[in-house]
Amino acid sequence: IPIFIFIFIFIFNSAGKKSRRFSHIRVVLREIDFALKIYQARTVQQKQKWIQRHYDARQDHTVAKQKREELQKLQEEADLKKLNESKQ
């Protein structure tokens, strides 16, 4: 499930320039309906940007899924090893 995380840590000072003053982070998690966004895009450039974002989100999802599966496998192996040691 593709999820974008938007982190806003910049604020604007009185001159309109970006500056990093505080370490507060605002995180917005939401799912994006890429097919709808691509359909609603008015220009070809907008459609290309949404298609690229969809591709990037898919890549991130597959990498995260592989890492999660690997971590789960290692955890199961550690649990089995611990169980075997306790039996002996």
Coordinates of N, CA and C in Angstrom, one line a residue:
I1 N 0.9 -1.2 0.0 CA 0.0 0.0 0.0 C 0.9 1.2 0.0
P2 N 0.9 2.0 -1.0 CA 1.7 3.2 -1.1 C 1.3 4.3 -0.2
I3 N 2.2 4.7 0.6 CA 1.9 5.8 1.6 C 3.0 6.9 1.4
F4 N 2.5 8.1 1.3 CA 3.5 9.2 1.2 C 3.6 9.9 2.5
I5 N 4.8 10.2 2.9 CA 5.0 10.9 4.2 C 5.4 12.3 3.9
F6 N 4.7 13.3 4.3 CA 5.0 14.7 4.0 C 5.6 15.2 5.3
I7 N 6.8 15.7 5.3 CA 7.4 16.3 6.5 C 7.6 17.8 6.3
F8 N 7.0 18.5 7.1 CA 7.1 20.0 7.0 C 8.0 20.5 8.2
I9 N 9.2 20.8 7.9 CA 10.1 21.3 9.0 C 10.5 22.8 8.7
F10 N 10.2 23.3 7.6 CA 10.6 24.7 7.2 C 9.5 25.6 7.6
I11 N 9.9 26.8 8.0 CA 8.9 27.9 8.1 C 9.4 29.1 7.4
F12 N 8.5 30.0 7.1 CA 8.9 31.2 6.4 C 9.0 32.4 7.4
N13 N 10.1 33.1 7.2 CA 10.3 34.2 8.1 C 9.7 35.5 7.4
S14 N 9.8 36.6 7.9 CA 9.1 37.8 7.5 C 9.5 38.2 6.0
A15 N 10.7 37.8 5.6 CA 11.2 38.2 4.3 C 10.8 37.1 3.2
G16 N 10.1 36.0 3.7 CA 9.7 35.0 2.8 C 10.7 34.0 2.4
K17 N 11.9 34.0 3.1 CA 12.9 33.0 2.8 C 12.7 31.8 3.8
K18 N 13.0 30.6 3.3 CA 12.9 29.4 4.1 C 14.1 29.4 5.1
S19 N 13.7 29.1 6.3 CA 14.8 28.9 7.3 C 14.3 27.8 8.3
R20 N 15.2 27.0 8.8 CA 14.9 25.9 9.7 C 15.2 26.4 11.1
R21 N 14.1 26.7 11.8 CA 14.2 27.3 13.2 C 13.9 26.3 14.3
F22 N 12.9 25.4 14.0 CA 12.4 24.5 15.0 C 12.6 23.1 14.5
S23 N 12.6 22.2 15.5 CA 12.7 20.8 15.1 C 11.4 20.1 15.1
H24 N 10.3 20.8 15.2 CA 9.0 20.2 15.2 C 8.7 19.6 13.8
I25 N 8.1 18.4 13.8 CA 7.8 17.8 12.6 C 6.3 17.5 12.5
R26 N 5.7 17.8 11.4 CA 4.3 17.5 11.1 C 4.2 16.4 10.1
V27 N 3.7 15.3 10.4 CA 3.6 14.1 9.5 C 2.2 13.9 9.1
V28 N 1.9 13.8 7.8 CA 0.6 13.5 7.3 C 0.7 12.2 6.6
L29 N 0.0 11.2 7.1 CA 0.0 9.9 6.4 C -1.3 9.7 5.7
R30 N -1.3 9.3 4.5 CA -2.6 9.1 3.7 C -2.3 8.2 2.5
E31 N -3.3 7.5 2.1 CA -3.2 6.8 0.9 C -3.6 7.6 -0.3
I32 N -3.0 7.4 -1.4 CA -3.2 8.2 -2.6 C -3.8 7.3 -3.7
D33 N -4.9 7.7 -4.2 CA -5.5 6.9 -5.3 C -4.9 7.5 -6.6
F34 N -3.8 6.8 -7.0 CA -3.0 7.3 -8.2 C -3.8 7.3 -9.5
A35 N -4.6 6.3 -9.7 CA -5.4 6.2 -10.9 C -6.3 7.4 -11.0
L36 N -6.9 7.8 -9.9 CA -7.8 9.0 -9.9 C -7.0 10.3 -10.1
K37 N -5.8 10.4 -9.5 CA -5.0 11.6 -9.7 C -4.5 11.7 -11.1
I38 N -4.1 10.6 -11.7 CA -3.7 10.6 -13.1 C -4.8 11.0 -14.0
Y39 N -6.0 10.5 -13.7 CA -7.2 10.8 -14.5 C -7.6 12.3 -14.4
Q40 N -7.4 12.8 -13.2 CA -7.8 14.2 -12.9 C -6.8 15.2 -13.4
A41 N -5.5 14.8 -13.7 CA -4.5 15.7 -14.2 C -4.9 16.3 -15.5
R42 N -4.7 17.6 -15.6 CA -5.2 18.4 -16.7 C -4.2 18.4 -17.9
T43 N -2.9 18.4 -17.5 CA -1.9 18.5 -18.6 C -1.1 17.2 -18.7
V44 N -0.4 17.0 -19.7 CA 0.4 15.8 -19.9 C 1.5 15.8 -18.9
Q45 N 2.1 17.0 -18.6 CA 3.2 17.1 -17.6 C 2.7 16.6 -16.2
Q46 N 1.5 17.0 -15.8 CA 0.9 16.6 -14.6 C 0.7 15.1 -14.5
K47 N 0.2 14.5 -15.7 CA 0.0 13.1 -15.7 C 1.4 12.3 -15.6
Q48 N 2.4 12.9 -16.3 CA 3.7 12.2 -16.2 C 4.2 12.3 -14.7
K49 N 4.0 13.4 -14.0 CA 4.5 13.5 -12.7 C 3.8 12.5 -11.8
W50 N 2.4 12.3 -11.9 CA 1.7 11.4 -11.1 C 2.1 9.9 -11.5
I51 N 2.3 9.7 -12.7 CA 2.8 8.3 -13.1 C 4.1 8.0 -12.5
Q52 N 5.0 9.0 -12.5 CA 6.4 8.8 -11.9 C 6.2 8.6 -10.4
R53 N 5.4 9.4 -9.7 CA 5.1 9.2 -8.3 C 4.6 7.8 -8.0
H54 N 3.7 7.3 -8.8 CA 3.1 6.0 -8.6 C 4.2 5.0 -8.8
Y55 N 5.0 5.1 -9.8 CA 6.1 4.2 -9.9 C 7.1 4.2 -8.7
D56 N 7.4 5.4 -8.3 CA 8.3 5.5 -7.1 C 7.7 4.8 -5.8
A57 N 6.4 5.0 -5.7 CA 5.7 4.5 -4.5 C 5.7 3.0 -4.6
R58 N 5.5 2.4 -5.8 CA 5.5 1.0 -6.0 C 6.9 0.4 -5.6
Q59 N 7.9 1.1 -6.1 CA 9.3 0.6 -5.8 C 9.6 0.7 -4.3
D60 N 9.2 1.8 -3.6 CA 9.4 1.8 -2.2 C 8.6 0.7 -1.5
H61 N 7.4 0.4 -2.0 CA 6.6 -0.6 -1.3 C 7.3 -2.0 -1.5
T62 N 7.8 -2.3 -2.6 CA 8.5 -3.6 -2.8 C 9.7 -3.7 -1.9
V63 N 10.5 -2.6 -1.9 CA 11.7 -2.7 -1.0 C 11.4 -2.8 0.4
A64 N 10.4 -2.1 0.9 CA 9.9 -2.2 2.3 C 9.4 -3.6 2.6
K65 N 8.7 -4.2 1.6 CA 8.1 -5.5 1.8 C 9.2 -6.5 1.9
Q66 N 10.2 -6.4 1.1 CA 11.4 -7.4 1.1 C 12.1 -7.3 2.5
K67 N 12.3 -6.0 2.9 CA 13.0 -5.8 4.2 C 12.2 -6.4 5.4
R68 N 10.9 -6.2 5.3 CA 10.0 -6.7 6.4 C 10.0 -8.2 6.4
E69 N 9.9 -8.8 5.2 CA 9.9 -10.3 5.1 C 11.3 -10.9 5.6
E70 N 12.4 -10.2 5.3 CA 13.7 -10.6 5.8 C 13.8 -10.5 7.3
L71 N 13.3 -9.4 7.8 CA 13.3 -9.2 9.3 C 12.5 -10.3 10.0
Q72 N 11.3 -10.6 9.4 CA 10.4 -11.6 10.0 C 11.1 -13.0 10.0
K73 N 11.8 -13.3 8.9 CA 12.4 -14.6 8.8 C 13.6 -14.7 9.8
L74 N 14.3 -13.6 9.9 CA 15.4 -13.6 11.0 C 14.9 -13.7 12.4
Q75 N 13.7 -13.1 12.6 CA 13.1 -13.1 13.9 C 12.6 -14.5 14.2
E76 N 12.0 -15.2 13.2 CA 11.6 -16.6 13.4 C 12.8 -17.5 13.7
E77 N 13.9 -17.3 13.0 CA 15.0 -18.1 13.2 C 15.6 -17.9 14.6
A78 N 15.6 -16.7 15.1 CA 16.1 -16.4 16.4 C 15.2 -17.0 17.5
D79 N 13.9 -17.0 17.2 CA 12.9 -17.6 18.2 C 13.1 -19.1 18.2
L80 N 13.3 -19.8 17.1 CA 13.6 -21.2 17.0 C 14.9 -21.6 17.8
K81 N 15.9 -20.8 17.5 CA 17.2 -21.0 18.2 C 17.0 -20.9 19.7
K82 N 16.3 -19.9 20.1 CA 16.1 -19.7 21.6 C 15.3 -20.8 22.2
L83 N 14.3 -21.3 21.4 CA 13.5 -22.4 21.9 C 14.3 -23.7 22.0
N84 N 15.1 -24.0 21.0 CA 16.0 -25.1 21.1 C 17.0 -25.1 22.2
E85 N 17.5 -23.9 22.5 CA 18.5 -23.8 23.6 C 17.8 -24.0 24.9
S86 N 16.5 -23.6 25.0 CA 15.8 -23.7 26.3 C 15.4 -25.2 26.6
K87 N 15.2 -26.0 25.5 CA 14.9 -27.4 25.6 C 16.1 -28.2 26.1
Q88 N 17.3 -27.8 25.7 CA 18.5 -28.6 26.0 C 18.9 -28.3 27.4

